[in-house]
mmCIF file of C-alpha atoms and ligand atoms in Angstrom:
data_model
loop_
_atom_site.group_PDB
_atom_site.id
_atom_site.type_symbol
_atom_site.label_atom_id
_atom_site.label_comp_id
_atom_site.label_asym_id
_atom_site.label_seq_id
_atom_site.Cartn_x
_atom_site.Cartn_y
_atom_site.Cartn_z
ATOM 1 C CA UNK X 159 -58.699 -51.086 36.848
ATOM 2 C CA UNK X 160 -62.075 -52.313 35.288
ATOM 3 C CA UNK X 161 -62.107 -55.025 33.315
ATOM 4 C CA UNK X 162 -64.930 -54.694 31.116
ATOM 5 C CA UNK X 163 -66.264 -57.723 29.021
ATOM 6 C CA UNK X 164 -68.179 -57.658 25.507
ATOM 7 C CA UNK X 165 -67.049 -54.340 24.926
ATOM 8 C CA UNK X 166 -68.710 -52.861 21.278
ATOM 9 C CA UNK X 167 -65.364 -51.667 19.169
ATOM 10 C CA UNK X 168 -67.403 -49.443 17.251
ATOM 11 C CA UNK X 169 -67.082 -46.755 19.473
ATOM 12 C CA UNK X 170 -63.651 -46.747 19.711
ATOM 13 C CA UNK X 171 -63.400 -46.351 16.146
ATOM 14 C CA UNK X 172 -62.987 -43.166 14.381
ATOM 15 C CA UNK X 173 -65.059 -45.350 11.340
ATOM 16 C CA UNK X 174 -67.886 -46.071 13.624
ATOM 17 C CA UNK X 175 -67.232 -50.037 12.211
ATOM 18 C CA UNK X 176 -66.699 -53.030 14.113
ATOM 19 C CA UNK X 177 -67.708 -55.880 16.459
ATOM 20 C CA UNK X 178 -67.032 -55.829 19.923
ATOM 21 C CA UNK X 179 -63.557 -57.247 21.679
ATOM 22 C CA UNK X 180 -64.221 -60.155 24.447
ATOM 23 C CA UNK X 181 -62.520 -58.366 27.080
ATOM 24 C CA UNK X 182 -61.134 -54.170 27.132
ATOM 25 C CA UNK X 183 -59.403 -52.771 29.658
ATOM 26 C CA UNK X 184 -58.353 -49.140 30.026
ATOM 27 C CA UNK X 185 -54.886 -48.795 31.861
ATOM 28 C CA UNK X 186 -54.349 -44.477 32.999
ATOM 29 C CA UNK X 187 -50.898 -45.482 34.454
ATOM 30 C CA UNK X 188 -47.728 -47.638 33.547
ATOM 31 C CA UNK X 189 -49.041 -49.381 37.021
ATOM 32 C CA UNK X 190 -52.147 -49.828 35.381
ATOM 33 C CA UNK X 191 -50.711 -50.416 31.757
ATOM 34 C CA UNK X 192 -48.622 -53.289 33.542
ATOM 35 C CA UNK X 193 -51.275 -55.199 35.104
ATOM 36 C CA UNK X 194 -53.745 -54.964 32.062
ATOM 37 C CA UNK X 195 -50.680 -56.737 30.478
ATOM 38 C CA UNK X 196 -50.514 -59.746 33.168
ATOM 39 C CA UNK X 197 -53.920 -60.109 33.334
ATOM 40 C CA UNK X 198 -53.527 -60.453 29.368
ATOM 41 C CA UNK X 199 -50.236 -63.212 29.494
ATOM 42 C CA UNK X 200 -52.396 -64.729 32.177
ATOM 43 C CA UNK X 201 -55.155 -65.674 29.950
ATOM 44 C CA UNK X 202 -53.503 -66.467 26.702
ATOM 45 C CA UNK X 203 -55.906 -64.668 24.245
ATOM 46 C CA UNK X 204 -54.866 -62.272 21.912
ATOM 47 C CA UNK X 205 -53.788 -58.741 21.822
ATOM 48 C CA UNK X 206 -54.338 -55.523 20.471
ATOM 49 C CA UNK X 207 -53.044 -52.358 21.329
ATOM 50 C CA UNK X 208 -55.793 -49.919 20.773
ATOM 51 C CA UNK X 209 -55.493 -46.093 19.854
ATOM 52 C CA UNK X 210 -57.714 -43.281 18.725
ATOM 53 C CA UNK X 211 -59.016 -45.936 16.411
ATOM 54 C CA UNK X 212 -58.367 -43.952 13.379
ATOM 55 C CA UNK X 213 -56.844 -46.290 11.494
ATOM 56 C CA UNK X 214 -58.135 -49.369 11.644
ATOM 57 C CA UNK X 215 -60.733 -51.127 10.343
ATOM 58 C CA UNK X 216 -61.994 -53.598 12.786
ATOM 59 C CA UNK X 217 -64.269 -56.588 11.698
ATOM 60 C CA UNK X 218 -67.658 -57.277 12.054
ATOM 61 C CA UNK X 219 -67.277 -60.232 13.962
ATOM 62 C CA UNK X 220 -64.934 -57.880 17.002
ATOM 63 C CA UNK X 221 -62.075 -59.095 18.309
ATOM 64 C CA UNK X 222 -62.186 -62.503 20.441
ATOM 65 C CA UNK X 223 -59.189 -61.856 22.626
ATOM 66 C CA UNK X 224 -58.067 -58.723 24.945
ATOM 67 C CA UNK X 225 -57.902 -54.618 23.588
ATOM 68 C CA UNK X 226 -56.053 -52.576 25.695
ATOM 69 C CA UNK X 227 -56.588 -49.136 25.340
ATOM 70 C CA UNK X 228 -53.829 -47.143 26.980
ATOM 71 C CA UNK X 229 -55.599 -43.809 28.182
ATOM 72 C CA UNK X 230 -52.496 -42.604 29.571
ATOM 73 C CA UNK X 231 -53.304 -38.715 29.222
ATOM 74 C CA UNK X 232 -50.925 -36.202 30.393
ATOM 75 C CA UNK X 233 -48.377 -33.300 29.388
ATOM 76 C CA UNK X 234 -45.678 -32.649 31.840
ATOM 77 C CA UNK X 235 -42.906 -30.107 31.291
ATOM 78 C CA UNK X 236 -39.857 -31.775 32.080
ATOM 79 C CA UNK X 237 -37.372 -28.952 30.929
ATOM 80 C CA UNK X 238 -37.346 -26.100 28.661
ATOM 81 C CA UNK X 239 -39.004 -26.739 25.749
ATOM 82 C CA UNK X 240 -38.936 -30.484 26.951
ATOM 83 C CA UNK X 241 -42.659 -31.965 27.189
ATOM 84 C CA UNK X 242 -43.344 -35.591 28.386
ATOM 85 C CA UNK X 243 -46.813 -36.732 27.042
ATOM 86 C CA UNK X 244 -48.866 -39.838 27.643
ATOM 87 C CA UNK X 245 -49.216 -41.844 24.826
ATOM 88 C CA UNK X 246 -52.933 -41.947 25.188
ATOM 89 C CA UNK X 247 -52.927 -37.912 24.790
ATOM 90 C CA UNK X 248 -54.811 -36.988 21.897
ATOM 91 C CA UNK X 249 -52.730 -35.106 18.818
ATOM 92 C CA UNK X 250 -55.556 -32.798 18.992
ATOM 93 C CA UNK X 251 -55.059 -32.397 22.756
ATOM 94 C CA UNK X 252 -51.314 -31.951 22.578
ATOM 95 C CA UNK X 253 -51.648 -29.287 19.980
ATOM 96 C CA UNK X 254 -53.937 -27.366 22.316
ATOM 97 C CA UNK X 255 -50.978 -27.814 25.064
ATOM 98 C CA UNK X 256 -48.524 -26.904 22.465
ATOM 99 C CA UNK X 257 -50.537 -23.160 21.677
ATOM 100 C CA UNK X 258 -50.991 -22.903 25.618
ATOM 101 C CA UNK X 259 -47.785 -23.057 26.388
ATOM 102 C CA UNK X 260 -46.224 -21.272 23.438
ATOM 103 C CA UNK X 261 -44.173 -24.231 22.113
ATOM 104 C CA UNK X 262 -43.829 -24.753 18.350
ATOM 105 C CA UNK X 263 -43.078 -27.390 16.225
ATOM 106 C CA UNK X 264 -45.739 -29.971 16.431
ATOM 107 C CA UNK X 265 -48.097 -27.524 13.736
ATOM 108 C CA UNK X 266 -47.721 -29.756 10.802
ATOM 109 C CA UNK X 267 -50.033 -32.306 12.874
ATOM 110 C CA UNK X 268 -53.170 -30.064 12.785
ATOM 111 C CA UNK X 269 -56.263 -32.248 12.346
ATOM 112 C CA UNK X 270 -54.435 -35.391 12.305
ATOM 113 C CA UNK X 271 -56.568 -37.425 14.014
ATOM 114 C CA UNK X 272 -55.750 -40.108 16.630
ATOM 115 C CA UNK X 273 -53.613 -40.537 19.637
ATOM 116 C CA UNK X 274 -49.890 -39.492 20.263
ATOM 117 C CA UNK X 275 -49.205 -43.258 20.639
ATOM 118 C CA UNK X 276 -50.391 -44.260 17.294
ATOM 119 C CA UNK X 277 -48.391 -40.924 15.574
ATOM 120 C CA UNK X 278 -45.343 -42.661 17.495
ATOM 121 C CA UNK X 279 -45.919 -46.113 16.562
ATOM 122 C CA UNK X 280 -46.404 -45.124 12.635
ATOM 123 C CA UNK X 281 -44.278 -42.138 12.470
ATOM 124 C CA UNK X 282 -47.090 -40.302 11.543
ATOM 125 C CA UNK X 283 -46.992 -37.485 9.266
ATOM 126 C CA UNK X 284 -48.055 -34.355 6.525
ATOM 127 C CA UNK X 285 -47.622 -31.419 5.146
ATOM 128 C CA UNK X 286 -43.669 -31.854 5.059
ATOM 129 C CA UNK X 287 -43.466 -33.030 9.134
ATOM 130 C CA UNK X 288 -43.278 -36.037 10.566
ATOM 131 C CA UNK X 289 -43.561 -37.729 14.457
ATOM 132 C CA UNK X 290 -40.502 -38.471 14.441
ATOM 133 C CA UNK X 291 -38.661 -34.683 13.854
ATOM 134 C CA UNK X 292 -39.928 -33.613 17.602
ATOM 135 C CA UNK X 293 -39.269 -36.840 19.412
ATOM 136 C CA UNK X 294 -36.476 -37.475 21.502
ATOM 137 C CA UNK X 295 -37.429 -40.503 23.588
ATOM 138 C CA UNK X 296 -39.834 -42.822 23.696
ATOM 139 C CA UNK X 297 -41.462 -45.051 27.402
ATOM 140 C CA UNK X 298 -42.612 -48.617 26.107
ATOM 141 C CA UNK X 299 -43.526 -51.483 28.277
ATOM 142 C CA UNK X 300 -42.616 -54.640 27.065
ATOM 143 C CA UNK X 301 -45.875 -57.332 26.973
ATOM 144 C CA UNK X 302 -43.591 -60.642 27.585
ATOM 145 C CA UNK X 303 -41.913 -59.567 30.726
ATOM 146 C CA UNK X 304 -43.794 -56.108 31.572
ATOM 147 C CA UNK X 305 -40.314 -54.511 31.356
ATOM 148 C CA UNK X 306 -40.208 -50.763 30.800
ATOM 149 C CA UNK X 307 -37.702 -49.592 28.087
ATOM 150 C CA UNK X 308 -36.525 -46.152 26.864
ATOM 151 C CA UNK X 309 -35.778 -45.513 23.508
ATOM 152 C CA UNK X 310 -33.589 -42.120 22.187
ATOM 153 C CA UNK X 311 -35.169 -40.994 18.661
ATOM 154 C CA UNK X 312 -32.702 -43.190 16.555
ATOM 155 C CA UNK X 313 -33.337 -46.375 18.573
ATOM 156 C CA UNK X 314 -36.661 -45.894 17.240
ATOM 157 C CA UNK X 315 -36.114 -46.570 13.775
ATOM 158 C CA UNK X 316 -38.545 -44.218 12.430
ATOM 159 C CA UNK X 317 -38.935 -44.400 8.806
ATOM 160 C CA UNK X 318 -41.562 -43.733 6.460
ATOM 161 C CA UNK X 319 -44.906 -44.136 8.302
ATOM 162 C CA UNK X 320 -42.463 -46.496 9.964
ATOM 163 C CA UNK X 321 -40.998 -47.033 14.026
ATOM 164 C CA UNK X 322 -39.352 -49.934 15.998
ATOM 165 C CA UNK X 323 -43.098 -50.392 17.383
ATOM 166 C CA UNK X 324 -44.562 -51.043 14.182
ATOM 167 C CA UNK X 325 -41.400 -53.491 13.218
ATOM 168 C CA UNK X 326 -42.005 -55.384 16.202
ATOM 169 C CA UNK X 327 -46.160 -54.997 16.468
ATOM 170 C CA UNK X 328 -48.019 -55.722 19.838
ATOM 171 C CA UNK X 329 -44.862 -56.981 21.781
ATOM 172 C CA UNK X 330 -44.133 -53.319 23.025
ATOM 173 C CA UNK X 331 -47.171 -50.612 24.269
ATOM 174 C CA UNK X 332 -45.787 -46.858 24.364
ATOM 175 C CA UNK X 333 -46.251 -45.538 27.144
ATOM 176 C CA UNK X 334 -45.648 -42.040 26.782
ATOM 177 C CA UNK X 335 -43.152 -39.763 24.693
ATOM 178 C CA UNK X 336 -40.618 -36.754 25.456
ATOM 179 C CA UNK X 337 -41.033 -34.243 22.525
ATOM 180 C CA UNK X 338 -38.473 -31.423 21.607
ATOM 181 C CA UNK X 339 -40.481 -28.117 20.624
ATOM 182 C CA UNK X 340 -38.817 -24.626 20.326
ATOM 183 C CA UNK X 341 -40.600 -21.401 21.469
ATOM 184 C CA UNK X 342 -42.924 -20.019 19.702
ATOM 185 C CA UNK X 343 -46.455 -17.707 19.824
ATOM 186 C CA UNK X 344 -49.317 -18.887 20.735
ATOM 187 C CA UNK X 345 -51.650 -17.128 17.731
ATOM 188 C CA UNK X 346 -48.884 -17.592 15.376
ATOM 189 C CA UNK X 347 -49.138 -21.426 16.043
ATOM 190 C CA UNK X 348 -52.508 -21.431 16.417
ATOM 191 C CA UNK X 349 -53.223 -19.992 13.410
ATOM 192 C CA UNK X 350 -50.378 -22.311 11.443
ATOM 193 C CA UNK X 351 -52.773 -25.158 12.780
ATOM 194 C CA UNK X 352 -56.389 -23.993 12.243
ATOM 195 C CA UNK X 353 -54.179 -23.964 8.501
ATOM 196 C CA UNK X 354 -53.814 -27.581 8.311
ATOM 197 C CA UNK X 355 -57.444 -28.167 9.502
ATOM 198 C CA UNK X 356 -59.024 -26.074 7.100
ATOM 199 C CA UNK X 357 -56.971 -27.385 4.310
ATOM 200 C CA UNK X 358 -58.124 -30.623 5.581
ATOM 201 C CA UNK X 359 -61.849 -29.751 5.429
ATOM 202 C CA UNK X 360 -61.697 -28.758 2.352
ATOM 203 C CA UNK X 361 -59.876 -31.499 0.607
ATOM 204 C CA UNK X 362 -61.193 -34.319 2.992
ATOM 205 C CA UNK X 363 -64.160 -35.986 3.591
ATOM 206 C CA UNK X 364 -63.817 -34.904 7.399
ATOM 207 C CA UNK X 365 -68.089 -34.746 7.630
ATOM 208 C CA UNK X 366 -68.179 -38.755 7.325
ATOM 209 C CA UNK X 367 -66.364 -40.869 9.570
ATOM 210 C CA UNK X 368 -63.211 -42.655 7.997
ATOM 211 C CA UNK X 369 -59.927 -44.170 8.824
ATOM 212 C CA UNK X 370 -57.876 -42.043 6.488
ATOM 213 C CA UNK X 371 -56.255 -42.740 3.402
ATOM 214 C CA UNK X 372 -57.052 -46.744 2.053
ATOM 215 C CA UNK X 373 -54.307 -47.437 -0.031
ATOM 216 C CA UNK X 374 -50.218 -46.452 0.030
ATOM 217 C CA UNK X 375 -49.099 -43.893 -2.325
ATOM 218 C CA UNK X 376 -47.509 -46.020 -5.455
ATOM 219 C CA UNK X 377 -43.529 -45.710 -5.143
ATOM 220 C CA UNK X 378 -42.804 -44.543 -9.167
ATOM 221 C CA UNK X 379 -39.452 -47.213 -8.758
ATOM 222 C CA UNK X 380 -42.389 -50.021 -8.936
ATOM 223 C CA UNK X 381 -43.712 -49.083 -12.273
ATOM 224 C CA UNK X 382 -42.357 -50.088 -15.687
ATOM 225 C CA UNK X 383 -40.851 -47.554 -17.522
ATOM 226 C CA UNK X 384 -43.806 -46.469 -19.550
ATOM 227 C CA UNK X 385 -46.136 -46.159 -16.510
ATOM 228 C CA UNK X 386 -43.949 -43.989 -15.415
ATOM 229 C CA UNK X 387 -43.322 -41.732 -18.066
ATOM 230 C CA UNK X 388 -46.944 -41.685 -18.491
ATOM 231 C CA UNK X 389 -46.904 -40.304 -15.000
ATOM 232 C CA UNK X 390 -44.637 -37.928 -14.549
ATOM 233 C CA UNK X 391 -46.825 -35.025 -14.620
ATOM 234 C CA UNK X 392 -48.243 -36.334 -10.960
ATOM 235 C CA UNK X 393 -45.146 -37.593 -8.991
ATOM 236 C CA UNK X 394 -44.456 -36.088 -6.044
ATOM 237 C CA UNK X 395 -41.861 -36.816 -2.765
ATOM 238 C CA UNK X 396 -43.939 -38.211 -0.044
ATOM 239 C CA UNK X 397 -40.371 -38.503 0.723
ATOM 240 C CA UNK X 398 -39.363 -40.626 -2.149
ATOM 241 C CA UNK X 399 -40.970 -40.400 -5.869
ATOM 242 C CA UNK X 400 -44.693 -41.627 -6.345
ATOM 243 C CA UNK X 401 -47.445 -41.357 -8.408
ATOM 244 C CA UNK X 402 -50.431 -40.896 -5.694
ATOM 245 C CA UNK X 403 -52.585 -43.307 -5.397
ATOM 246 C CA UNK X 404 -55.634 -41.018 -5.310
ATOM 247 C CA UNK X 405 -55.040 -39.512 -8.647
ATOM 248 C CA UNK X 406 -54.672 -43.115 -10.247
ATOM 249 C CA UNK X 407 -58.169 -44.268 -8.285
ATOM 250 C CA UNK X 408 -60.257 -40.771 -9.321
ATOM 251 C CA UNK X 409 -59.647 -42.034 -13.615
ATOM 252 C CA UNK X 410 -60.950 -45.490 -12.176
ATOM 253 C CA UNK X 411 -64.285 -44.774 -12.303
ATOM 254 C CA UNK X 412 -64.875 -45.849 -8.975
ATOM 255 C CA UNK X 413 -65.721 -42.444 -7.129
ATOM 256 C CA UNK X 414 -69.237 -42.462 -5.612
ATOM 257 C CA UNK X 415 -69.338 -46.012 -6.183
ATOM 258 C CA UNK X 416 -71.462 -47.809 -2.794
ATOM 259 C CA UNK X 417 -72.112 -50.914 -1.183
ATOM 260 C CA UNK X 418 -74.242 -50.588 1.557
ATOM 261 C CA UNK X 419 -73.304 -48.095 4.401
ATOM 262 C CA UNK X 420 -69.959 -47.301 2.523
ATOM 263 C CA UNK X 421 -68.748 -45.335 -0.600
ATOM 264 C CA UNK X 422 -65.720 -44.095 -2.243
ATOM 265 C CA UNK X 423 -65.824 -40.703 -1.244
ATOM 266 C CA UNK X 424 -66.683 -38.327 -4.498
ATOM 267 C CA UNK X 425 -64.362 -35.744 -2.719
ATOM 268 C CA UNK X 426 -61.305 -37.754 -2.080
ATOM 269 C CA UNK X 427 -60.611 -41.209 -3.997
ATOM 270 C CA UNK X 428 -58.724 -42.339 -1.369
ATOM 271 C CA UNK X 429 -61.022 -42.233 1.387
ATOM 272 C CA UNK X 430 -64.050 -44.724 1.882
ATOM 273 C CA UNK X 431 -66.657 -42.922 4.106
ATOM 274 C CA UNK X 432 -68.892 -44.771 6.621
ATOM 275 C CA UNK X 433 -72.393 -42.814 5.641
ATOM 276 C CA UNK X 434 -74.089 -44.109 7.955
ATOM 277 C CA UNK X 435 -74.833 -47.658 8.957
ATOM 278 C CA UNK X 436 -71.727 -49.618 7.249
ATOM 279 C CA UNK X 437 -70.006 -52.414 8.232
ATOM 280 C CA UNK X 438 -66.636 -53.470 7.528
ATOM 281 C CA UNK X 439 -67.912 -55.823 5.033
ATOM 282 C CA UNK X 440 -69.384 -53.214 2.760
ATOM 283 C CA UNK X 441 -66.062 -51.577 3.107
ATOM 284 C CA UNK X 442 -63.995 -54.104 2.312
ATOM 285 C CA UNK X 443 -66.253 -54.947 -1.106
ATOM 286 C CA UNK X 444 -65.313 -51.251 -1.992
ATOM 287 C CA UNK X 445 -61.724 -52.321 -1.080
ATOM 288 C CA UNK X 446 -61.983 -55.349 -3.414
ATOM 289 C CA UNK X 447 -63.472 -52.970 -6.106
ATOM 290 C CA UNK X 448 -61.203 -50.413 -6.493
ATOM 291 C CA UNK X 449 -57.830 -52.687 -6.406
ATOM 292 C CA UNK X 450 -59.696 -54.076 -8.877
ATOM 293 C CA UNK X 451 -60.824 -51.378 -11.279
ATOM 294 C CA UNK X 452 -56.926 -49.900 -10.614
ATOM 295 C CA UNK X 453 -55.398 -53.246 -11.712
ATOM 296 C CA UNK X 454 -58.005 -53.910 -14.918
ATOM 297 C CA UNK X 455 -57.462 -49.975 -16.463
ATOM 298 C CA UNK X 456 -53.904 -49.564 -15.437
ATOM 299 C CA UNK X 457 -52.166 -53.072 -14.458
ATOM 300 C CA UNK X 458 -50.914 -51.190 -11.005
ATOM 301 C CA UNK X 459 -51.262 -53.372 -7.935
ATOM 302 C CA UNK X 460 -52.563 -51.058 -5.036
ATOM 303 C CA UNK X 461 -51.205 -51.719 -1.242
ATOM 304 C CA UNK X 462 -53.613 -50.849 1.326
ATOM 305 C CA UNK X 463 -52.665 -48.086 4.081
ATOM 306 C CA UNK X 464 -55.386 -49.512 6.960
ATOM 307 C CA UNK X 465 -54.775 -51.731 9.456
ATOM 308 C CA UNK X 466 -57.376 -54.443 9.960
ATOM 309 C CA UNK X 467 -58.321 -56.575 12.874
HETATM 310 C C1 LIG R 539 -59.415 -38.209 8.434
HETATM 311 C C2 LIG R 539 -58.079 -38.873 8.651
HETATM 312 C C3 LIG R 539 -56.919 -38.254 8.217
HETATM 313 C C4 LIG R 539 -55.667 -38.852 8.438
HETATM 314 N N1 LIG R 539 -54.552 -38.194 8.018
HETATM 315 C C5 LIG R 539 -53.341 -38.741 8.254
HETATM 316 C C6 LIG R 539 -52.148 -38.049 7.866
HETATM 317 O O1 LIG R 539 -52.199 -36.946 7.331
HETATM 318 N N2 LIG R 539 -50.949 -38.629 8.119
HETATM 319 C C7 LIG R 539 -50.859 -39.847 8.733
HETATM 320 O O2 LIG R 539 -49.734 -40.313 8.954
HETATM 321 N N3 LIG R 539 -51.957 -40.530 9.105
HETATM 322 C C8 LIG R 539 -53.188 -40.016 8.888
HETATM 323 N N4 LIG R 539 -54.314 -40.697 9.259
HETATM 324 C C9 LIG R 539 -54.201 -42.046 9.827
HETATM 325 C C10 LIG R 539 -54.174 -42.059 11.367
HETATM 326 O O3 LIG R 539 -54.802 -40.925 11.895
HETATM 327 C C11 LIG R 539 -52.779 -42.120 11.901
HETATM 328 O O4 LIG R 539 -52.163 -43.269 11.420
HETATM 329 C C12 LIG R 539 -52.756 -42.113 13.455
HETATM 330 O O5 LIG R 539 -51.447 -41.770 13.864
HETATM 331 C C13 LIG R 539 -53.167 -43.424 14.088
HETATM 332 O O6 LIG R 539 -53.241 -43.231 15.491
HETATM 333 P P1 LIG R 539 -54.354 -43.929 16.391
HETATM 334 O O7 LIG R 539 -54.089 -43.550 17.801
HETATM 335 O O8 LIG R 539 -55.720 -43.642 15.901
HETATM 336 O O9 LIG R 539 -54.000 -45.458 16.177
HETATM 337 P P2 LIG R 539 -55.007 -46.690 15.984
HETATM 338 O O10 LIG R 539 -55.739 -46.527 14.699
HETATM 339 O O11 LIG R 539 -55.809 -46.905 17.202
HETATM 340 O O12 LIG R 539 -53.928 -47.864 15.835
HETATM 341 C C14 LIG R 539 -53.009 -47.867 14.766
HETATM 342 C C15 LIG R 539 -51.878 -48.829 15.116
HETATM 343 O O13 LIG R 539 -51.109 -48.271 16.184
HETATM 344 C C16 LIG R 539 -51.010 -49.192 17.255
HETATM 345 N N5 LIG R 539 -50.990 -48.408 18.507
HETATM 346 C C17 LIG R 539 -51.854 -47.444 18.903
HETATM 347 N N6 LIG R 539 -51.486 -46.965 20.111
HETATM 348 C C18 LIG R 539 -50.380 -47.641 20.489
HETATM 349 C C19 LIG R 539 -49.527 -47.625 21.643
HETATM 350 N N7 LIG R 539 -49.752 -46.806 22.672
HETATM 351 N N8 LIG R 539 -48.478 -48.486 21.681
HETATM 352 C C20 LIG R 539 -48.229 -49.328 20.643
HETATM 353 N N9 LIG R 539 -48.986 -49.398 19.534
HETATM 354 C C21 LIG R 539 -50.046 -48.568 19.463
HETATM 355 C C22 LIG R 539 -52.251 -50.076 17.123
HETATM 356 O O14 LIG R 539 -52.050 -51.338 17.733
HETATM 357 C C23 LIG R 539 -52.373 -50.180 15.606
HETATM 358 O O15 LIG R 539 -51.515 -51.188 15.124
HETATM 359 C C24 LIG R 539 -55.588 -40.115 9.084
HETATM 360 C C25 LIG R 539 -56.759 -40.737 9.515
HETATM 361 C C26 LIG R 539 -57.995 -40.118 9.313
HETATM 362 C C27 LIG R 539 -59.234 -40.785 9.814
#
């Protein structure tokens, strides 16, 4: 396996934002995936586990230690309406496998963007489905001891956006996943997914690049009473009561608002789009701005969504 040095991040980002990591390695196998790890404990730098990218925003200044980027990319029937895939699949990819092969289940997931690891690791979800409801094991390797361990679904401890992975970040890589799907037909699931995307497309910025949603969804149990009885009209289950956090940013006059290559998207309040040449600086002064402009017109303290490195 190559070991490449002074890699740029940027490209691996679905933001298009970032320095670049002092070493990257690619591993296709868990043979591969278990060397990249000793060659990592051998050199004592830092980790990260690196995805489809779509979710993090990665600093200017890259990453001075080691990004391994599991491209571990295959489907493999193992039973009947049993698939194993690699955790460096694509979501996109697996959906095409899923309409190919006439298995249903995994629709919900059209257009989510990023890699069946990183659905896994934060129990990715929308429109009503979630990772988690089609998973019935998951292949990790362990980075302290290279030690491969299978999980069943409830030794995962998926919650909300939530898995044993993310609980217990960069000391396990997923390897690969078997997923439960039911049969189905192929245009009827095809079409339920060109659904999702479209919806997408027209609610989302999807024609700049972004990581997503900024900031968590504001649980209504965190607001005083009379925030959220002047709320009410807006909560929804996301799968517990909140107010969303992109209806409380778009009366914060803060849509459209830039700073250099980055703006708060006039089409979705919760995205900040890359239009062009940002860096993560300028997004993170649009970061600073809108907690802001939430907390001085309506005393709520916004959680980011992002991951940063
Ligand atoms: C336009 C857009 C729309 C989105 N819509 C949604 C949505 O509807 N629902 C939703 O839940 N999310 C959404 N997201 C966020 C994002 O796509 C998901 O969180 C996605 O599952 C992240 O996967 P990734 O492979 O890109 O992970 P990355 O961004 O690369 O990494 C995310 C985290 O996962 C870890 N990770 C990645 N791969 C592995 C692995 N193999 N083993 C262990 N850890 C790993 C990384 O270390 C990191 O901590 C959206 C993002 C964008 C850009």
């Amino acid at each position: 396996m190559n070991i490449r040095k002074n890699v740029n991040l940027a490209k691996y980002s679905n933001y298009k934002i970032g320095g670049s990591a002092s070493y990257f390695l690619e591993p296709k196998t868990v043979s591969e995936l278990k060397q990249a790890i000793r060659f990592a404990r051998g050199s004592k730098l830092p980790i990260f586990i690196l995805g489809g990218g779509t979710n993090l925003l990665i600093s200017d200044d890259g990453f001075k230690g080691i990004v391994i980027r599991p491209v571990l990319d295959f489907f493999k029937i193992v039973k009947r309406n049993f698939v194993e895939v690699g955790a460096g699949a694509s979501v996109k990819n697996f959906l095409k496998f899923t309409v190919q092969k006439e298995m249903s289940g995994m629709e919900w997931a059209g257009g989510l963007p990023g890699s069946v690891g990183g659905a896994i690791r934060g129990n990715a979800g929308c429109f009503g489905g979630e990772t988690k409801d089609s998973v019935v094991s998951v292949k990790s390797v362990r980075v302290k001891d290279g030690k491969i361990i299978e999980r069943n679904n409830k030794q995962c401890a998926f919650g909300y956006r939530d898995s044993i992975f993310k609980q217990r970040d960069g000391e396990e890589i997923i390897a690969s996943a078997i997923f439960k799907l039911k049969p189905g037909i192929a245009k009827d699931i095809k079409k339920s997914i060109e659904d999702k995307i479209n919806y997408r497309w027209s609610r989302h910025p999807m024609e700049h690049p972004s990581i997503g949603s900024t900031f968590k969804n504001i649980p209504l149990a965190s607001l005083t009473k009379k925030q959220q009885a002047l709320y009410r009209e807006v909560v929804k289950n996301d799968p517990f009561p909140v107010v969303p956090v992109a209806y409380i940013i778009s009366k914060a006059d803060v849509m459209g608002k830039k700073s250099g290559g980055a703006m708060v998207s006039p089409k979705h309040p919760n995205f900040i789009v890359n239009m062009g040449r940002a860096k993560a600086k300028d997004v993170e002064v649009l970061i600073g701005l809108v907690k802001k402009s939430v907390w001085d017109k309506f005393k709520i303290r916004i959680e980011e969504e992002i991951i940063r490195i």
